[in-house]
Coordinates of C-alpha atoms in Angstrom, one line a residue:
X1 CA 0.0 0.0 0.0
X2 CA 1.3 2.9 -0.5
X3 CA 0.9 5.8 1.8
X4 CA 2.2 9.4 2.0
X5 CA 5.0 10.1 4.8
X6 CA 2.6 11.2 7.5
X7 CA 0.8 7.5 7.2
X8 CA -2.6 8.7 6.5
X9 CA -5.5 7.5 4.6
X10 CA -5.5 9.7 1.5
X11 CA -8.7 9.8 0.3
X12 CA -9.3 12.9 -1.5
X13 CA -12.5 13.5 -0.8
X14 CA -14.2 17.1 -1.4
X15 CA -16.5 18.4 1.7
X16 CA -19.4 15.8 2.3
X17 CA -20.9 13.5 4.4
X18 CA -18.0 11.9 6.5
X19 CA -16.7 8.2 5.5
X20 CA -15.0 6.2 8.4
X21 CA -11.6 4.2 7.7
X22 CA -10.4 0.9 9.5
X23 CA -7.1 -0.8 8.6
X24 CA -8.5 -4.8 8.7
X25 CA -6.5 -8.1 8.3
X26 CA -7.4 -11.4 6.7
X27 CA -5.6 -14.7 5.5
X28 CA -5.6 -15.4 2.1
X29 CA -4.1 -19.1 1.6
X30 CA -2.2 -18.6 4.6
X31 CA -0.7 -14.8 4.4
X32 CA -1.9 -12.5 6.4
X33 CA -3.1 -9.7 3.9
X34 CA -4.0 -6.0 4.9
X35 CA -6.7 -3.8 3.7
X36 CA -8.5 -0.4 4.4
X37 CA -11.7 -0.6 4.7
X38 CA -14.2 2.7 4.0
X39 CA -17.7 3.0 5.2
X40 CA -20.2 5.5 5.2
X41 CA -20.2 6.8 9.2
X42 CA -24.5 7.2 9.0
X43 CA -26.0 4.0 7.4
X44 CA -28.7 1.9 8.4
X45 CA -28.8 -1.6 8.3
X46 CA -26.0 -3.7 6.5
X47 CA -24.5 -2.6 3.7
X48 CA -23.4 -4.0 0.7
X49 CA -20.0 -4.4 0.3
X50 CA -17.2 -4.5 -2.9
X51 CA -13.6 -5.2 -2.6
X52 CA -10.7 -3.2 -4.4
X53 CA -8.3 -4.5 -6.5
X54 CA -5.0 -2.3 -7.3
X55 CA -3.0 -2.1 -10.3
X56 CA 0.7 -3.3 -11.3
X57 CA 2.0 -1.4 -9.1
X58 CA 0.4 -1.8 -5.8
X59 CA -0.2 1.6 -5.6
X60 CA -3.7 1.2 -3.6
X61 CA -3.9 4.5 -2.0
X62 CA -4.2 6.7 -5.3
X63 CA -5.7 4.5 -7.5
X64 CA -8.4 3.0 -5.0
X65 CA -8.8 4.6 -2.1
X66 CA -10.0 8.0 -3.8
X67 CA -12.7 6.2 -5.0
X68 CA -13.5 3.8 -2.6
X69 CA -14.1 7.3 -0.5
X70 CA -16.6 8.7 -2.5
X71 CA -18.4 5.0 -2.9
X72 CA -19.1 4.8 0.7
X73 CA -20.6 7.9 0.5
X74 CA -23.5 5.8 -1.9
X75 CA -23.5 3.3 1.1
X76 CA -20.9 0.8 0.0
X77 CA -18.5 -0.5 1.9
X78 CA -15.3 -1.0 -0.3
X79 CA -12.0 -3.3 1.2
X80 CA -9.0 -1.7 -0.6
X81 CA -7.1 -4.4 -0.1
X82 CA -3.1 -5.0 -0.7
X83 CA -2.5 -8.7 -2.8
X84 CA -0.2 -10.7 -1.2
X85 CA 3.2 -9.5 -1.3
X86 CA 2.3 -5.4 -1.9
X87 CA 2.3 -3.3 0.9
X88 CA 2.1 -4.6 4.3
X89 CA 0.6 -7.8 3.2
X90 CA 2.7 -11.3 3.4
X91 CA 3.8 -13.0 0.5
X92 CA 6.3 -13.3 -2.3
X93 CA 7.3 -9.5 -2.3
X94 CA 5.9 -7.6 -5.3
X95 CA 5.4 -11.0 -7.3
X96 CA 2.1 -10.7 -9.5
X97 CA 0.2 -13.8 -9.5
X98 CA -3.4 -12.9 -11.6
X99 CA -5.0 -16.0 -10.7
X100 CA -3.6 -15.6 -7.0
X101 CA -4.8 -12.3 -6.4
X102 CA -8.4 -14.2 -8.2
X103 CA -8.3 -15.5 -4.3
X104 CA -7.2 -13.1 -2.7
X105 CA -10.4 -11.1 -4.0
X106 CA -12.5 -14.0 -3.3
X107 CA -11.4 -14.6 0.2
X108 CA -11.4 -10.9 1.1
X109 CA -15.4 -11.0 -0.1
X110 CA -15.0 -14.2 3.0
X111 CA -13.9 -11.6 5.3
X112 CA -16.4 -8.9 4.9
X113 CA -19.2 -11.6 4.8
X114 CA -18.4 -12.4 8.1
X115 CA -18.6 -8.7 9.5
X116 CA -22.2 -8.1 10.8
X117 CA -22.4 -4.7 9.5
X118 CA -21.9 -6.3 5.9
X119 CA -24.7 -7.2 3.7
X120 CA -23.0 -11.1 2.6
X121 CA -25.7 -11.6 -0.1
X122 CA -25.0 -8.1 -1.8
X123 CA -21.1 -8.1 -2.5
X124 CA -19.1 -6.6 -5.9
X125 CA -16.2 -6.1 -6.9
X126 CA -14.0 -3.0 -8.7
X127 CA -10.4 -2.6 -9.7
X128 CA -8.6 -0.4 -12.1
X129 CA -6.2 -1.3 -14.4
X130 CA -4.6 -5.0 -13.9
X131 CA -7.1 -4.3 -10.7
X132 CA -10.1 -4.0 -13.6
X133 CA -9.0 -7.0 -15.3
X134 CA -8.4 -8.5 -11.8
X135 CA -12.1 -8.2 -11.3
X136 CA -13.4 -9.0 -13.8
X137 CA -11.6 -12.8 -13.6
X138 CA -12.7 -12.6 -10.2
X139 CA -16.1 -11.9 -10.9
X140 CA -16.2 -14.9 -13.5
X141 CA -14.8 -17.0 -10.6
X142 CA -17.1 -16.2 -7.5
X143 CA -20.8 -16.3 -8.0
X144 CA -21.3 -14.3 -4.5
X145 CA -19.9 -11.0 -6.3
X146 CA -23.2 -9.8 -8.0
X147 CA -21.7 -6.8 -9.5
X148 CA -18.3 -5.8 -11.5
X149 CA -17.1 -2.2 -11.9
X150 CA -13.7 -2.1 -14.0
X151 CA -11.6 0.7 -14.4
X152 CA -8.9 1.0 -17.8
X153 CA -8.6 -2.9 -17.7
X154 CA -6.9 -5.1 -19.8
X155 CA -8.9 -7.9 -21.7
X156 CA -5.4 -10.3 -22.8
X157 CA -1.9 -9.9 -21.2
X158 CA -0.4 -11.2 -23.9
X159 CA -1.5 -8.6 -26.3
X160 CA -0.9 -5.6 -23.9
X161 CA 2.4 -6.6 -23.5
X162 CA 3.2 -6.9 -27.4
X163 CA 1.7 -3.6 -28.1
X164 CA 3.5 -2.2 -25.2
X165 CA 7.2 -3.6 -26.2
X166 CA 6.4 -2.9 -30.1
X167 CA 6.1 -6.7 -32.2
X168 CA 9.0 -7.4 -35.4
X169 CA 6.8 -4.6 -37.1
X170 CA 6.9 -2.2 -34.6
X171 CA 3.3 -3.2 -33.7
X172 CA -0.2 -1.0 -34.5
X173 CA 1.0 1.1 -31.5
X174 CA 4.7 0.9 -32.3
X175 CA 5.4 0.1 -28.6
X176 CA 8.3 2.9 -27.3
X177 CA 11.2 0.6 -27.4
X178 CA 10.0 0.6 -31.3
X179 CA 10.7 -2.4 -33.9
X180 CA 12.0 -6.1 -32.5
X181 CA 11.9 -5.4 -28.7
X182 CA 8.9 -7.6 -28.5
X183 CA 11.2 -10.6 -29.5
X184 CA 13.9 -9.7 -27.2
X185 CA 11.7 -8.9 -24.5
X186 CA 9.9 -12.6 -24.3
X187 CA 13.7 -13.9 -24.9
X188 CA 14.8 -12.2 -21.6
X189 CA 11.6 -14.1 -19.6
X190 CA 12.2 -17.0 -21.1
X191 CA 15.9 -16.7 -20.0
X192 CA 14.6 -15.5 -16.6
X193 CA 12.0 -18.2 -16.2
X194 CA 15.2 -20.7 -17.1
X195 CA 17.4 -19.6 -14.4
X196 CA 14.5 -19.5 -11.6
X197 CA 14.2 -23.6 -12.3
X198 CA 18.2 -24.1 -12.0
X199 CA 18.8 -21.5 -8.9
X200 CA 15.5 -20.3 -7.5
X201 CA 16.3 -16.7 -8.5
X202 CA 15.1 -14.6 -10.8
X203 CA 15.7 -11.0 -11.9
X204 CA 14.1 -7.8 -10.7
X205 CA 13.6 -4.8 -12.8
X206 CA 11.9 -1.9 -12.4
X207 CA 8.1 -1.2 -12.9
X208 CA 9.0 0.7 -16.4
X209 CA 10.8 -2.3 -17.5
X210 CA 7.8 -4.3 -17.3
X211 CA 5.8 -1.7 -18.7
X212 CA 7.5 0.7 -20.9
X213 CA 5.8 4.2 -21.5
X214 CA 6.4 6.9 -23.3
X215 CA 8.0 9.7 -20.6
X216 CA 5.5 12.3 -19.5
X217 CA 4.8 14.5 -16.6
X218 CA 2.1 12.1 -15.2
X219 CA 4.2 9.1 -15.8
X220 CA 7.7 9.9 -14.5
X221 CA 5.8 11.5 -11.4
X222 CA 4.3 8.2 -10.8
X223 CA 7.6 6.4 -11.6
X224 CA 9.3 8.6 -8.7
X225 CA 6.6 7.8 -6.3
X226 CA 6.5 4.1 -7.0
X227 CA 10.4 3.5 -6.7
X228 CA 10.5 5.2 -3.8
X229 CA 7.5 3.3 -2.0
X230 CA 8.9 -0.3 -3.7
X231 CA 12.5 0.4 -3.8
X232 CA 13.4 -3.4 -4.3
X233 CA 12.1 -3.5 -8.1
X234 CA 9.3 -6.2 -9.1
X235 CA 10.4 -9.9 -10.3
X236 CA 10.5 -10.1 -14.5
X237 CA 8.3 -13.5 -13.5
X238 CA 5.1 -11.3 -13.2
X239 CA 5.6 -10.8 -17.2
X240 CA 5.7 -14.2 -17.9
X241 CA 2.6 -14.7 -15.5
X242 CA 0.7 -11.8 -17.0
X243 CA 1.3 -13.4 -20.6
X244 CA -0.8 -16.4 -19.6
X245 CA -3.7 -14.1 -18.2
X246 CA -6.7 -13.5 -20.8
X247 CA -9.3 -12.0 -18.8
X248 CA -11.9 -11.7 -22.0
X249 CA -11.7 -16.1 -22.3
X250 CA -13.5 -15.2 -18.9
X251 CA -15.4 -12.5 -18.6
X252 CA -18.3 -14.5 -20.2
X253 CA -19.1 -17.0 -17.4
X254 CA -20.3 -13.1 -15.5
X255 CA -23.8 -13.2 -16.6
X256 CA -26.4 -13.0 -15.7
X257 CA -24.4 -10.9 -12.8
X258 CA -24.0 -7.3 -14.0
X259 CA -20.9 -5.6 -15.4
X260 CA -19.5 -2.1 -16.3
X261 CA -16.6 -1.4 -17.9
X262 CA -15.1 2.5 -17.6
X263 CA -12.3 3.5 -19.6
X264 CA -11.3 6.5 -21.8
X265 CA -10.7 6.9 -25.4
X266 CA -7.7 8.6 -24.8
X267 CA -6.0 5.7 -22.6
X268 CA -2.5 4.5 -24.3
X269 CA -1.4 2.5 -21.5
X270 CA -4.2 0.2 -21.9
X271 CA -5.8 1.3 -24.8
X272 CA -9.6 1.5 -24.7
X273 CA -10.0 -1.5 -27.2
X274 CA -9.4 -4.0 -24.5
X275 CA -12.5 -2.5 -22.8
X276 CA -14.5 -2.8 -26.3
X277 CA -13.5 -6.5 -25.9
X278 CA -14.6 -7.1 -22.4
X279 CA -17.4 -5.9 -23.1
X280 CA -18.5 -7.8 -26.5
X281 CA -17.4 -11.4 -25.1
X282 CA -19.9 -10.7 -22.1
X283 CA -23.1 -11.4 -21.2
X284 CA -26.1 -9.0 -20.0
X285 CA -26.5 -7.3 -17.8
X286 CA -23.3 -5.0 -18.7
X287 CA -22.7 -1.1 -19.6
X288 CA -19.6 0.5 -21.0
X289 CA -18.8 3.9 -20.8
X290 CA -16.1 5.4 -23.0
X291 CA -15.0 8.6 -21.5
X292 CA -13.6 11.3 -24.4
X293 CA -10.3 11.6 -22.4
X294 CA -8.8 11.6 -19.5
X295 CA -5.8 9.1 -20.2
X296 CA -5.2 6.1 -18.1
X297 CA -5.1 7.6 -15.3
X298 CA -8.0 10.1 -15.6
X299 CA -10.6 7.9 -14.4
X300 CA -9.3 7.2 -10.6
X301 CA -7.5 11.1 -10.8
X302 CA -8.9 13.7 -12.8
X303 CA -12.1 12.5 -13.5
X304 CA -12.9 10.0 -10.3
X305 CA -15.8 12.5 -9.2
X306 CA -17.4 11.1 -13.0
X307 CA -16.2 7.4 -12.7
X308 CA -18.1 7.7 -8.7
X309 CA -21.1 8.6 -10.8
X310 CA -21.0 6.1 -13.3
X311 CA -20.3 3.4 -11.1
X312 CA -22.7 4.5 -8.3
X313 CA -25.8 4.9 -10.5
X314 CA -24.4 1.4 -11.5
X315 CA -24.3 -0.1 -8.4
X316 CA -27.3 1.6 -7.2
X317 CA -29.6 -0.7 -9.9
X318 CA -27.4 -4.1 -9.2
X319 CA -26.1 -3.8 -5.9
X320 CA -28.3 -1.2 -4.2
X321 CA -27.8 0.1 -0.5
X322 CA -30.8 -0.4 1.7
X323 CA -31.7 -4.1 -0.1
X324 CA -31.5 -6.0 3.3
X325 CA -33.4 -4.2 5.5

């Protein structure tokens, strides 16, 4: 998780009704894991309840939690919660499993189930970014999550990785590191990937290696605040484990539980096509809203007052507060 140098909760909320916060622990295949949990401070009766899913980076506080804030202000309860090995959860450090942080979100819906101010029978889930495609395979996976809000997510690893890197022909996006890095890029996994079977080791790289981007303000302010809050560089394994990940070979088995997708047309980190394809490969009930700009981050930033909005008039029809009593 990461948190600004005082240790507070940033949730960026404008003036409002007031939101409570409550650091809460769980086990998730035997790691103790670490969330914040936001609730509204005046509800009545139990509420219904979603769980966050961060990105890549781990970054929960300004990719969640801003959002998470303005949800419980609807009612919700929303468990920001850091996958194994991020923040002060247990667990490989910074190793990004898709499928394990699939249970992670289904055993964190376990753990706010179990809380009696929690509505069990009315639980979602949202995540931006990998978080959004996180959802959405974790939403395929767990019947008890009625409703899926994804932010900017990815629909095939694979393919967000070759566009990223650039393919033999530069790729349709050209990829920053430009013609051939694709090739040399899955070489160096596959070399990686070799020397973790004869040694147990593997190399660490930073976050940009993983995910090269063109430089800009936005990025290389993000860059700064991620290598400073995960200073030991992320294993070059979670490539090879994001290659195997297609969220869109999954996001059929969602329906008839509801899903909306929220990305803008702008985003060339994970360009809004991924979104298109989530959202043709699924079922009903789903909505897709594709915001004029705003750029990947814009929906959990600049425009987070908009994506609360979207996704609360969402919710509100497939998760609504006041359903239990």
């Amino acid at each position: 998780m990461i948190v600004p140098a005082d240790n507070e909760i940033r949730l960026d909320l404008p003036d409002g009704p007031r939101v409570d916060t409550e650091i809460v622990h769980f086990y998730s295949d035997g790691l103790r894991l670490t969330g914040v949990l936001v609730t509204p401070r005046e509800r009545a009766g139990a509420m219904p309840a979603l769980v966050a899913s961060h990105g890549w980076s781990g970054a929960v506080n300004f990719r969640v939690l801003p959002l998470a804030g303005r949800l419980a202000r609807r009612g919700y309860a929303v468990l920001a919660l850091d996958h194994r090995g991020f923040g002060r959860s247990e667990g490989a450090r910074l190793r990004c499993d898709p499928y394990e942080q699939v249970r992670d979100v289904s055993n964190a819906a376990t753990y706010l189930a179990g809380r009696p101010e929690i509505d069990g029978s009315a639980l979602g889930v949202i995540g931006a970014s990998f978080g959004g495609a996180i959802a959405v395979a974790a939403a395929a996976a767990d019947e008890r999550l009625r409703a899926c809000v994804a932010l900017v997510p990815l629909a095939d690893g694979r393919r967000w990785l070759r566009d990223l890197h650039g393919d033999l022909n530069g790729g349709p996006h050209g990829g920053p590191h430009g013609p051939g890095s694709w090739p040399a890029f899955l070489d160096r996994v596959a070399r990686d990937e070799a020397e973790r079977v004869r040694t147990g080791l593997g190399e660490r790289v930073p976050l940009g290696t993983l995910m090269p981007l063109p430089p800009s303000p936005a990025a290389d302010a993000e860059a700064t605040l991620i290598a400073t809050a995960y200073p030991e560089d992320y294993p070059l394994e979670n490539a090879r484990l994001a290659l195997g990940f297609s969220p869109e070979q999954l996001v059929s088995a969602i329906a008839p539980r509801a899903l909306c997708l929220i990305t803008p047309g702008d985003d060339t980190v994970i360009p809004a096509e991924h979104s298109l394809a989530l959202h043709a490969r699924a079922g009903e009930p789903k909505a897709l809203h594709l915001l004029p700009h705003g750029g990947h981050g814009g929906p959990m930033g600049e425009l987070v007052d908009t994506t609360a909005d979207l996704a609360g008039a969402f919710l509100a029809e497939h998760l609504p507060p006041g359903a239990a009593s």
